[in-house]
């Protein structure tokens, strides 16, 4: 009450109280001072109406009789009527607040009990949508567009390298925090409604040992104050009305009307000329079409239609594009120092055929189409050799020397449907048992080269990094990303060991003896796969030795799992960025063992009734009742509501969706 007063309110209240004393006497001053002190800052109380009544009364006493005095009497009556119109609702609300405080809503209006839960649900939904959008954007930006375009031009669109695999550190979908089948207690029902709120402020610092004591007026005192406000406002209005009735006198004689002054007539000058319809004329002039100038015959040849038809003829492509050529079968022979490839080629139109190999790995020294040497060959900047073939079926033979030592990577820009191999002294990697091939084949020589032959020139050996990201949720999954650290000039084939219980779900990836065979074509910087893991009590990670890669491990676990690592210490993560729970950068031979267990939940209720609201609308023939319930449940189930005797169910809605639920006796099962 004290904080609601401002200096302007105090000024107006004092002026009004003094004005009541000057106009109606000392007793009116006391009543006015007490009434204004108790009601001036109350919501809905008359404020300006008091000043209007006082100003009209003071002017009516000071102005002599006349037309202005009659106007002031009307203004005084209107001000008094305004005061009554404002005071009656205030008196009703004041008595209601004093006698029945629960019926009066707070100053900001009643707050529904659903508001808090609904706002919380909206905030959670918005956060999930924003996170899903960030995940999609991060995955889109993680793709190397240049590498993808280069791979498409070489025919590697279906290669495993193009399959998405999230990199460590990028945003990933949130792991589930709870098992839908788990019995999780929902706790007690807590009220979400609020009523009157009072803000307490201090102008200076408050020491920690200071105490605050609140003094609340009991309901009887509030009722007495409400009745006092009503009585004082009524008494003050009675003072004004009684004085007005006492001072009422006979109306004065009408004030003589002044003789009307003849209006000055219009000048006898000439009338202004009528306005010409210039606007209409201008609109018609603008609407008229401009005169057309006929062009001489033959000035528009060739016409745009003819030019468009000629353009379509020049840019017309074959209907089979971009798949006008295919390799149904390929035969590979590797003996001694020579590699020979025999390709069965089918072409639907004149097309360019990319031949196996590249300038950085192996190129044929001789290419034949049937029995004749090839006459149309072209090597692109990336080292791919292209051969022009005509429509029909042809046999293309390519042969060339092999290096004396080491292995040879053979990229396949256009994958053959079936491949056969005949090897002597070599081992071939990338050939599947069903005749399919990986995008890159690798030939490894089994016999060492003769000592008299010169060793091959030294080259930087290939080296990659294997990033394993383990996600332990309701189901366990692994995302493996292989990143090339050495120059991407040559093709590379790796056999990466899988974790115990790991099963690859990425299609098109060959697995032999617990190892995943991954092919990296020239220019490809990364490859990867996604797999599932068997749920176990322990998980062991070991960095292999003597392999051309280094490993990186990351573990993200849902709160439903408790995991304790044992082994090398994890690296320190950035706490300001979302990331894994643990991350390791092991050296060859180091290992980490994770002991994993799932804590059991405590017992308790899985459903809580947070709020209920019953609205009853009695009528002459029937009574309508609406019951709104707010429930929290960690599991699906049934909620039974018992209706009173004679009640008839009309409508049931769950989350604003109406459902055809029928009444079973007096029970309604939700």
XYZ file of C-alpha atoms in Angstrom:
670
model
C 0.000 0.000 0.000
C 2.792 2.428 0.871
C 4.875 1.687 -2.221
C 1.912 2.268 -4.541
C 1.858 5.969 -3.625
C 3.759 8.359 -5.833
C 4.481 12.053 -5.336
C 1.893 12.974 -7.976
C -0.767 10.810 -6.270
C -0.030 12.463 -2.927
C -0.284 15.927 -4.510
C -3.668 15.248 -6.131
C -5.057 13.632 -2.955
C -4.047 16.637 -0.822
C -5.464 19.110 -3.340
C -8.752 17.189 -3.468
C -9.010 16.949 0.338
C -8.330 20.690 0.791
C -10.861 21.499 -1.938
C -13.537 19.429 -0.123
C -12.802 21.379 3.054
C -13.053 24.786 1.325
C -16.271 23.877 -0.496
C -18.181 21.729 2.016
C -16.674 22.446 5.440
C -14.186 20.937 7.926
C -16.195 17.726 8.390
C -16.061 17.066 4.650
C -12.278 17.610 4.778
C -11.856 14.826 7.335
C -14.085 12.403 5.441
C -12.355 13.230 2.146
C -8.833 12.848 3.586
C -9.640 9.447 5.079
C -11.502 8.223 1.960
C -8.791 9.288 -0.460
C -6.041 7.805 1.717
C -7.736 4.396 1.659
C -9.006 4.336 -1.932
C -6.874 6.555 -4.148
C -4.328 3.829 -5.033
C -6.823 0.939 -5.156
C -7.525 -0.620 -8.587
C -10.719 0.812 -10.123
C -11.153 3.567 -7.504
C -12.399 7.038 -8.648
C -9.551 9.509 -8.983
C -10.008 11.999 -11.803
C -13.789 11.971 -11.223
C -13.287 13.632 -7.814
C -11.271 16.458 -9.394
C -13.878 16.927 -12.136
C -16.713 17.238 -9.582
C -14.731 19.694 -7.430
C -13.691 21.860 -10.397
C -17.261 22.047 -11.721
C -18.637 22.923 -8.246
C -16.038 25.635 -7.646
C -16.592 27.266 -11.038
C -20.380 27.141 -10.697
C -20.124 29.090 -7.421
C -17.794 31.724 -8.862
C -19.369 32.382 -12.267
C -22.298 34.823 -12.405
C -25.645 33.796 -13.796
C -25.782 33.478 -17.526
C -25.242 31.131 -20.389
C -21.860 29.965 -19.074
C -23.392 29.265 -15.656
C -26.061 27.061 -17.226
C -23.351 25.163 -19.138
C -21.401 24.674 -15.885
C -24.486 23.178 -14.229
C -24.683 20.612 -17.011
C -20.981 19.870 -16.636
C -21.422 19.468 -12.854
C -24.282 17.023 -13.333
C -22.273 15.040 -15.887
C -19.244 14.916 -13.558
C -21.412 13.697 -10.686
C -22.954 11.009 -12.905
C -19.449 9.949 -13.988
C -18.436 9.702 -10.316
C -21.400 7.453 -9.553
C -20.699 5.226 -12.593
C -17.093 4.736 -11.434
C -17.856 4.371 -7.715
C -20.549 1.675 -7.959
C -18.338 -1.010 -9.655
C -15.507 -0.108 -7.290
C -17.760 -0.622 -4.280
C -18.923 -3.993 -5.592
C -15.361 -5.216 -6.244
C -14.127 -3.892 -2.873
C -16.870 -5.723 -0.960
C -16.271 -8.905 -2.953
C -12.521 -8.716 -2.241
C -13.103 -8.158 1.459
C -15.778 -10.808 1.990
C -14.665 -13.439 -0.591
C -10.977 -12.886 -1.470
C -10.740 -16.122 -3.526
C -13.194 -14.716 -6.082
C -10.953 -11.778 -6.951
C -8.219 -12.514 -9.554
C -4.809 -10.860 -9.207
C -4.001 -7.613 -10.948
C -2.503 -9.390 -13.999
C -5.485 -11.714 -14.395
C -5.807 -15.371 -13.418
C -3.007 -17.689 -14.516
C -4.294 -21.050 -15.798
C -2.722 -24.126 -14.268
C -1.866 -25.396 -17.771
C 0.277 -22.375 -18.614
C 3.499 -23.504 -16.942
C 3.467 -27.035 -18.364
C 2.464 -25.821 -21.823
C 5.257 -23.251 -21.942
C 7.747 -25.902 -20.811
C 6.594 -28.312 -23.531
C 6.858 -25.575 -26.180
C 10.376 -24.706 -25.033
C 11.460 -28.365 -25.208
C 9.937 -28.789 -28.689
C 11.664 -25.639 -29.958
C 15.010 -26.776 -28.537
C 14.679 -30.196 -30.219
C 13.768 -28.623 -33.580
C 16.703 -26.214 -33.367
C 19.104 -29.043 -32.510
C 17.769 -31.196 -35.373
C 18.308 -28.270 -37.766
C 21.881 -27.812 -36.501
C 22.586 -31.520 -36.944
C 21.356 -31.474 -40.536
C 23.346 -28.319 -41.291
C 26.529 -29.754 -39.756
C 26.223 -32.974 -41.737
C 25.627 -31.015 -44.926
C 28.668 -28.792 -44.362
C 30.844 -31.814 -43.499
C 30.694 -33.085 -47.077
C 33.556 -32.047 -49.313
C 31.775 -30.775 -52.409
C 34.898 -30.740 -54.567
C 35.761 -34.334 -53.701
C 32.186 -35.453 -54.325
C 32.095 -33.774 -57.725
C 35.429 -35.372 -58.667
C 34.164 -38.781 -57.593
C 30.961 -38.391 -59.603
C 32.973 -37.561 -62.716
C 34.996 -40.748 -62.163
C 31.917 -42.909 -61.598
C 32.311 -43.443 -57.813
C 28.806 -42.312 -56.856
C 27.939 -45.747 -55.402
C 31.242 -46.226 -53.566
C 31.269 -46.702 -49.781
C 33.292 -43.486 -49.428
C 30.219 -41.474 -50.399
C 28.194 -42.913 -47.520
C 27.668 -40.441 -44.674
C 29.548 -40.966 -41.461
C 29.628 -38.198 -38.847
C 33.030 -36.955 -37.852
C 34.027 -36.663 -34.189
C 33.238 -33.255 -32.758
C 30.318 -32.552 -35.085
C 26.798 -32.234 -33.790
C 25.048 -35.592 -33.517
C 21.484 -36.531 -32.551
C 20.874 -36.545 -28.819
C 20.964 -39.934 -27.147
C 17.769 -41.007 -25.366
C 17.801 -40.090 -21.698
C 15.331 -42.767 -20.625
C 14.144 -46.160 -21.688
C 10.474 -46.036 -22.749
C 9.928 -49.405 -21.049
C 11.604 -48.394 -17.769
C 9.509 -47.725 -14.674
C 10.510 -44.194 -13.791
C 8.790 -42.489 -10.890
C 7.028 -39.244 -11.776
C 7.063 -37.849 -8.244
C 4.363 -35.871 -6.437
C 2.013 -33.401 -8.056
C 3.239 -29.824 -7.610
C 1.053 -26.734 -8.067
C 1.817 -24.646 -11.125
C -0.609 -21.774 -10.454
C 0.328 -18.414 -8.961
C -1.807 -15.623 -7.498
C -0.889 -12.169 -6.229
C 2.788 -11.273 -6.516
C 4.498 -8.453 -4.608
C 7.977 -7.283 -5.588
C 10.220 -6.053 -2.784
C 13.139 -3.778 -3.694
C 15.897 -2.043 -1.759
C 17.880 0.972 -2.859
C 21.145 -0.201 -1.299
C 23.077 -3.390 -0.486
C 21.570 -5.821 1.994
C 23.885 -7.488 4.493
C 23.767 -11.257 4.872
C 22.637 -11.133 8.536
C 19.667 -8.840 7.880
C 16.205 -10.305 8.428
C 12.888 -9.608 6.776
C 9.547 -9.953 8.552
C 6.266 -9.880 6.679
C 3.117 -8.640 8.417
C -0.042 -9.906 6.716
C -3.479 -8.552 7.587
C -5.942 -11.328 8.479
C -9.182 -11.717 6.491
C -11.398 -9.959 9.111
C -9.231 -6.823 8.983
C -9.312 -6.856 5.159
C -13.107 -7.161 5.293
C -13.334 -4.163 7.676
C -11.064 -2.100 5.432
C -13.160 -2.983 2.369
C -16.371 -1.951 4.140
C -14.695 1.251 5.355
C -13.671 2.145 1.793
C -17.203 1.649 0.532
C -18.761 3.609 3.403
C -16.323 6.522 3.055
C -16.778 6.799 -0.716
C -20.566 6.664 -0.265
C -20.423 9.321 2.461
C -18.343 11.616 0.297
C -20.772 11.236 -2.622
C -23.655 11.913 -0.195
C -21.964 15.147 0.939
C -21.696 16.355 -2.639
C -25.274 15.352 -3.508
C -26.751 16.908 -0.334
C -24.978 20.181 -0.936
C -26.151 20.181 -4.535
C -29.759 19.557 -3.410
C -29.528 22.315 -0.775
C -28.089 24.887 -3.136
C -30.579 24.165 -5.863
C -32.560 27.338 -6.772
C -35.052 28.413 -9.384
C -33.565 28.763 -12.831
C -32.781 32.373 -13.848
C -34.685 34.117 -16.689
C -33.434 33.226 -20.072
C -30.601 35.317 -21.296
C -31.853 37.626 -24.181
C -30.723 36.408 -27.465
C -28.526 38.769 -29.388
C -29.965 40.079 -32.676
C -28.795 38.068 -35.491
C -26.356 39.887 -37.676
C -27.243 39.511 -41.333
C -24.756 37.424 -43.058
C -22.698 39.123 -45.624
C -23.897 38.023 -49.018
C -21.735 36.719 -51.757
C -19.993 39.157 -53.991
C -21.657 39.999 -57.228
C -18.506 39.249 -59.129
C -18.451 36.741 -61.932
C -18.728 33.111 -60.925
C -15.575 31.026 -61.270
C -15.441 29.110 -64.441
C -16.200 25.380 -64.246
C -13.252 23.096 -63.830
C -12.316 21.479 -67.133
C -12.128 17.684 -67.100
C -8.368 17.693 -67.465
C -7.861 14.590 -65.312
C -10.297 12.581 -67.408
C -8.708 13.840 -70.571
C -5.219 12.986 -69.329
C -6.333 9.466 -68.382
C -7.868 8.933 -71.809
C -4.744 10.240 -73.485
C -2.532 7.861 -71.507
C -4.850 4.951 -72.198
C -4.738 5.421 -75.964
C -2.179 3.116 -77.604
C 0.831 4.637 -79.277
C 0.884 4.460 -83.076
C 2.436 1.283 -84.332
C 5.269 1.494 -86.818
C 5.169 -1.361 -89.232
C 8.501 -3.019 -89.837
C 9.516 -3.864 -93.364
C 8.972 -7.453 -94.419
C 11.907 -9.783 -93.818
C 13.525 -7.572 -91.129
C 13.007 -10.215 -88.367
C 14.600 -13.191 -90.145
C 15.589 -15.546 -88.683
C 12.715 -15.443 -86.218
C 13.233 -16.259 -82.517
C 11.361 -19.543 -83.029
C 13.848 -20.630 -85.675
C 16.796 -19.669 -83.470
C 15.343 -21.635 -80.534
C 14.850 -24.706 -82.730
C 18.437 -24.484 -83.998
C 19.682 -24.165 -80.428
C 17.737 -27.265 -79.372
C 19.238 -29.225 -82.283
C 22.774 -28.191 -81.356
C 22.344 -29.031 -77.680
C 20.367 -32.217 -78.223
C 21.795 -35.142 -76.247
C 21.318 -38.815 -76.564
C 18.395 -40.283 -74.618
C 20.758 -42.697 -72.859
C 22.820 -39.952 -71.216
C 24.589 -40.102 -68.808
C 24.746 -43.924 -68.918
C 25.438 -44.623 -72.591
C 28.298 -47.048 -71.930
C 28.638 -49.995 -69.536
C 31.119 -52.791 -68.782
C 29.206 -56.049 -68.235
C 32.358 -58.140 -67.740
C 36.063 -57.609 -67.042
C 38.875 -60.157 -67.021
C 42.122 -59.377 -65.170
C 45.390 -61.243 -65.759
C 48.555 -60.506 -63.763
C 51.718 -62.503 -64.592
C 55.310 -61.568 -63.971
C 55.751 -57.936 -64.915
C 52.583 -57.458 -66.990
C 48.980 -56.605 -66.213
C 46.359 -57.269 -68.869
C 42.714 -56.194 -68.739
C 40.018 -57.393 -71.110
C 36.781 -55.392 -71.035
C 33.490 -56.322 -72.680
C 31.994 -52.907 -73.549
C 28.422 -52.141 -74.587
C 27.573 -48.633 -75.855
C 24.190 -47.252 -76.914
C 25.718 -44.233 -78.697
C 29.049 -42.560 -79.296
C 30.526 -42.180 -75.826
C 33.760 -41.877 -73.852
C 34.840 -44.868 -71.763
C 37.077 -44.260 -68.687
C 39.725 -46.987 -68.547
C 40.947 -48.553 -65.290
C 44.066 -46.999 -63.759
C 45.447 -43.519 -63.348
C 48.666 -41.632 -63.976
C 49.735 -41.977 -60.312
C 49.234 -45.754 -60.048
C 49.154 -47.672 -63.366
C 48.456 -46.776 -66.981
C 48.257 -49.203 -69.945
C 51.018 -49.096 -72.493
C 48.769 -50.538 -75.185
C 45.033 -50.237 -75.796
C 43.172 -52.173 -78.476
C 39.552 -52.154 -79.610
C 38.982 -55.634 -80.960
C 42.085 -56.440 -83.041
C 42.876 -52.831 -83.992
C 44.879 -50.345 -81.932
C 42.823 -47.595 -80.330
C 42.908 -44.335 -82.286
C 40.997 -41.938 -79.974
C 42.554 -41.678 -76.500
C 42.686 -38.743 -74.139
C 44.177 -38.329 -70.674
C 42.521 -35.865 -68.306
C 44.295 -33.669 -65.769
C 43.467 -36.102 -62.940
C 45.300 -38.904 -64.779
C 42.242 -40.822 -66.052
C 42.527 -42.275 -69.569
C 39.405 -41.967 -71.764
C 38.651 -44.032 -74.881
C 36.127 -43.154 -77.545
C 33.815 -46.040 -78.441
C 31.033 -46.255 -80.981
C 27.565 -47.757 -80.580
C 27.413 -51.517 -80.270
C 29.382 -54.272 -78.518
C 33.183 -54.240 -78.483
C 36.102 -55.845 -76.672
C 38.695 -53.447 -75.262
C 42.088 -54.789 -74.221
C 44.532 -52.768 -72.099
C 47.996 -54.024 -71.111
C 50.948 -52.488 -69.354
C 53.980 -53.211 -67.150
C 53.831 -53.623 -63.372
C 56.405 -52.314 -60.880
C 58.846 -54.953 -59.618
C 58.080 -54.487 -55.910
C 55.251 -53.415 -53.659
C 51.600 -53.205 -54.543
C 49.628 -51.488 -57.260
C 46.305 -49.736 -56.737
C 43.966 -49.970 -59.723
C 41.128 -47.410 -59.619
C 37.971 -48.342 -61.527
C 36.215 -45.154 -62.679
C 33.418 -47.261 -64.207
C 32.608 -50.376 -62.193
C 32.153 -53.595 -64.202
C 29.171 -55.776 -63.373
C 31.261 -58.938 -63.048
C 35.011 -59.468 -62.779
C 37.221 -62.521 -63.203
C 40.894 -62.671 -62.184
C 43.759 -64.944 -63.158
C 46.818 -64.347 -61.013
C 50.347 -65.772 -60.858
C 52.496 -64.479 -58.016
C 49.995 -61.828 -56.990
C 47.178 -61.406 -54.492
C 44.151 -59.290 -55.412
C 42.197 -57.231 -52.874
C 38.816 -55.688 -53.669
C 37.248 -58.610 -55.596
C 34.100 -59.946 -53.952
C 33.041 -63.608 -54.005
C 30.019 -62.805 -56.216
C 32.197 -61.174 -58.883
C 31.561 -57.609 -57.787
C 34.447 -55.245 -57.181
C 35.310 -52.341 -54.953
C 35.956 -48.944 -56.548
C 39.685 -49.640 -56.169
C 41.509 -52.945 -56.686
C 44.903 -53.577 -55.146
C 47.483 -56.018 -56.514
C 50.097 -57.198 -54.020
C 53.159 -59.080 -55.309
C 53.896 -62.259 -53.404
C 57.372 -62.945 -54.782
C 60.221 -60.459 -54.223
C 61.849 -58.803 -57.191
C 65.244 -60.055 -58.458
C 68.245 -58.434 -56.796
C 69.677 -57.149 -60.072
C 66.647 -55.001 -60.731
C 66.725 -51.409 -59.587
C 64.526 -50.602 -56.585
C 61.530 -48.353 -57.208
C 61.836 -44.676 -56.347
C 61.100 -43.820 -52.726
C 57.585 -42.507 -52.123
C 55.713 -41.329 -49.065
C 53.838 -44.378 -47.741
C 50.081 -44.004 -47.309
C 48.841 -43.121 -43.834
C 45.334 -42.542 -42.480
C 43.504 -41.905 -39.206
C 40.631 -44.092 -38.008
C 38.121 -42.207 -35.843
C 35.722 -44.432 -33.903
C 32.724 -42.784 -32.239
C 30.693 -45.104 -29.981
C 27.119 -44.139 -29.050
C 25.724 -46.075 -26.084
C 21.961 -45.497 -26.001
C 19.060 -47.904 -25.932
C 20.962 -49.620 -28.738
C 24.706 -49.355 -29.194
C 26.085 -47.976 -32.442
C 29.496 -47.087 -33.860
C 30.426 -44.482 -36.473
C 33.825 -45.040 -38.062
C 35.468 -42.375 -40.184
C 38.730 -42.983 -42.087
C 40.600 -39.805 -43.033
C 43.611 -39.786 -45.322
C 46.635 -37.983 -43.879
C 49.046 -38.670 -46.749
C 48.670 -37.172 -50.262
C 45.530 -38.370 -52.046
C 47.313 -39.116 -55.328
C 47.108 -42.891 -55.159
C 44.370 -45.393 -54.493
C 44.427 -47.155 -51.138
C 42.886 -50.379 -49.798
C 42.791 -51.001 -46.032
C 41.606 -53.908 -43.870
C 40.379 -52.258 -40.653
C 39.606 -54.628 -37.751
C 36.129 -54.442 -36.227
C 35.309 -54.249 -32.536
C 34.012 -57.339 -30.708
C 30.312 -57.715 -31.468
C 30.337 -55.070 -34.214
C 28.091 -55.586 -37.269
C 28.323 -53.172 -40.189
C 25.002 -51.796 -41.462
C 26.417 -49.718 -44.326
C 25.655 -51.480 -47.628
C 28.343 -52.317 -50.170
C 31.189 -52.852 -47.702
C 33.079 -56.165 -47.703
C 33.891 -57.844 -44.385
C 36.372 -60.748 -44.154
C 37.585 -62.449 -40.989
C 36.393 -59.627 -38.729
C 37.968 -56.909 -40.907
C 36.279 -54.269 -43.050
C 37.896 -53.718 -46.437
C 37.824 -50.019 -47.334
C 38.915 -48.576 -50.674
C 40.009 -44.986 -51.157
C 40.127 -43.872 -54.768
C 42.623 -41.253 -55.964
C 41.422 -37.864 -54.765
C 39.133 -39.334 -52.091
C 39.987 -37.931 -48.672
C 37.721 -39.997 -46.426
C 35.530 -43.047 -46.130
C 33.442 -44.527 -43.378
C 30.690 -46.805 -42.206
C 28.012 -47.178 -39.556
C 27.549 -50.296 -37.465
C 25.749 -51.659 -34.431
C 27.369 -53.125 -31.330
C 26.197 -55.928 -29.117
C 25.285 -54.768 -25.606
C 27.817 -56.155 -23.130
C 29.129 -55.583 -19.625
C 32.531 -54.458 -20.883
C 34.011 -52.934 -24.009
C 37.720 -53.071 -24.843
C 39.464 -50.808 -27.362
C 42.970 -51.694 -28.590
C 45.175 -49.660 -30.937
C 46.830 -52.128 -33.388
C 50.549 -52.119 -34.087
C 52.347 -52.246 -37.436
C 49.481 -50.738 -39.445
C 49.489 -47.618 -41.647
C 47.039 -45.719 -39.483
C 46.484 -44.194 -36.084
C 43.238 -44.402 -34.143
C 41.029 -41.985 -32.220
C 38.252 -43.124 -29.843
C 35.211 -41.225 -28.594
C 32.395 -42.502 -26.372
C 28.973 -40.909 -25.880
C 26.742 -42.652 -23.344
C 23.130 -42.106 -22.357
C 22.432 -41.507 -18.642
C 20.842 -44.944 -18.473
C 24.387 -46.417 -18.539
C 27.132 -46.107 -15.965
C 30.576 -46.574 -17.499
C 33.981 -46.479 -15.844
C 37.089 -46.396 -18.101
C 40.292 -48.164 -17.186
C 43.565 -47.705 -19.076
C 45.197 -44.679 -20.617
C 43.725 -41.353 -19.430
C 41.281 -39.560 -21.737
C 42.170 -36.288 -23.393
C 40.738 -33.072 -22.004
C 37.627 -31.944 -23.890
C 36.357 -28.390 -24.390
C 33.580 -27.915 -21.789
C 32.005 -25.051 -23.770
C 31.251 -27.226 -26.812
C 29.013 -30.303 -27.061
C 31.022 -33.449 -27.531
C 31.651 -36.970 -26.256
C 31.822 -38.013 -22.632
C 35.346 -39.463 -23.106
C 37.917 -39.214 -25.900
C 41.281 -40.933 -26.327
C 44.235 -40.530 -28.723
C 46.113 -43.839 -28.210
C 49.560 -44.834 -29.375
C 50.044 -48.246 -31.044
C 49.563 -51.032 -28.513
C 47.657 -48.958 -25.924
C 44.225 -50.052 -24.790
C 41.174 -48.877 -22.833
C 38.604 -51.046 -21.075
C 35.115 -49.715 -20.283
C 33.165 -51.397 -17.476
C 29.506 -50.739 -18.262
C 26.445 -51.415 -16.143
C 22.843 -50.292 -16.161
C 21.574 -49.087 -12.765
C 18.094 -50.247 -11.794
C 15.395 -47.673 -11.117
C 13.736 -47.172 -7.733
C 10.121 -48.113 -7.154
C 7.246 -45.678 -7.135
C 4.253 -44.368 -9.034
C 4.632 -43.897 -12.766
C 1.721 -41.467 -13.117
C 1.101 -38.143 -11.367
C -1.969 -35.920 -11.484
C -0.577 -32.375 -11.529
C -3.797 -30.378 -11.720
C -7.546 -30.697 -12.166
C -10.185 -28.091 -12.937
C -13.957 -28.604 -12.849
C -16.220 -26.018 -14.486
C -19.951 -26.413 -13.734
C -22.623 -24.472 -15.664
C -26.043 -25.031 -14.085
C -29.099 -24.576 -16.284
C -32.871 -24.779 -16.068
C -33.091 -28.307 -17.511
C -29.575 -29.700 -17.244
C -26.166 -28.950 -15.768
C -23.069 -28.966 -17.975
C -19.767 -29.929 -16.376
C -16.268 -29.911 -17.889
C -13.331 -31.619 -16.172
C -9.755 -30.819 -17.274
C -6.897 -32.998 -16.001
C -3.154 -32.543 -16.367
C -1.272 -35.862 -16.073
C 2.387 -36.854 -16.236
C 3.182 -40.483 -17.043
C 6.457 -42.275 -17.691
C 4.626 -45.287 -19.119
C 1.455 -45.881 -21.076
C -1.515 -46.951 -19.012
C -5.105 -46.228 -18.065
C -6.616 -43.442 -15.972
C -10.118 -44.176 -14.665
C -12.513 -41.287 -13.942
C -15.765 -41.993 -12.076
C -18.751 -39.827 -13.023
C -21.542 -38.856 -10.603
C -24.941 -40.504 -10.682
C -27.007 -39.565 -13.722
C -24.061 -38.058 -15.626
C -23.893 -38.636 -19.382
C -20.548 -38.458 -21.221
C -20.610 -36.169 -24.285
C -17.001 -35.543 -25.349
C -13.473 -36.760 -24.510
C -10.296 -35.065 -25.792
C -6.653 -35.942 -25.035
C -4.116 -33.285 -26.041
C -6.849 -31.404 -27.997
C -7.624 -34.521 -30.087
C -11.151 -35.854 -29.661
C -11.357 -39.623 -29.173
C -14.369 -41.973 -29.485
C -14.310 -43.140 -25.848
C -17.547 -44.484 -24.432
C -18.880 -44.459 -20.918
C -18.765 -47.800 -19.064
C -21.422 -47.460 -16.392
C -20.176 -44.540 -14.294
C -16.537 -44.984 -15.344
C -14.578 -43.384 -18.184
C -11.275 -45.119 -18.975
C -8.591 -42.900 -20.555
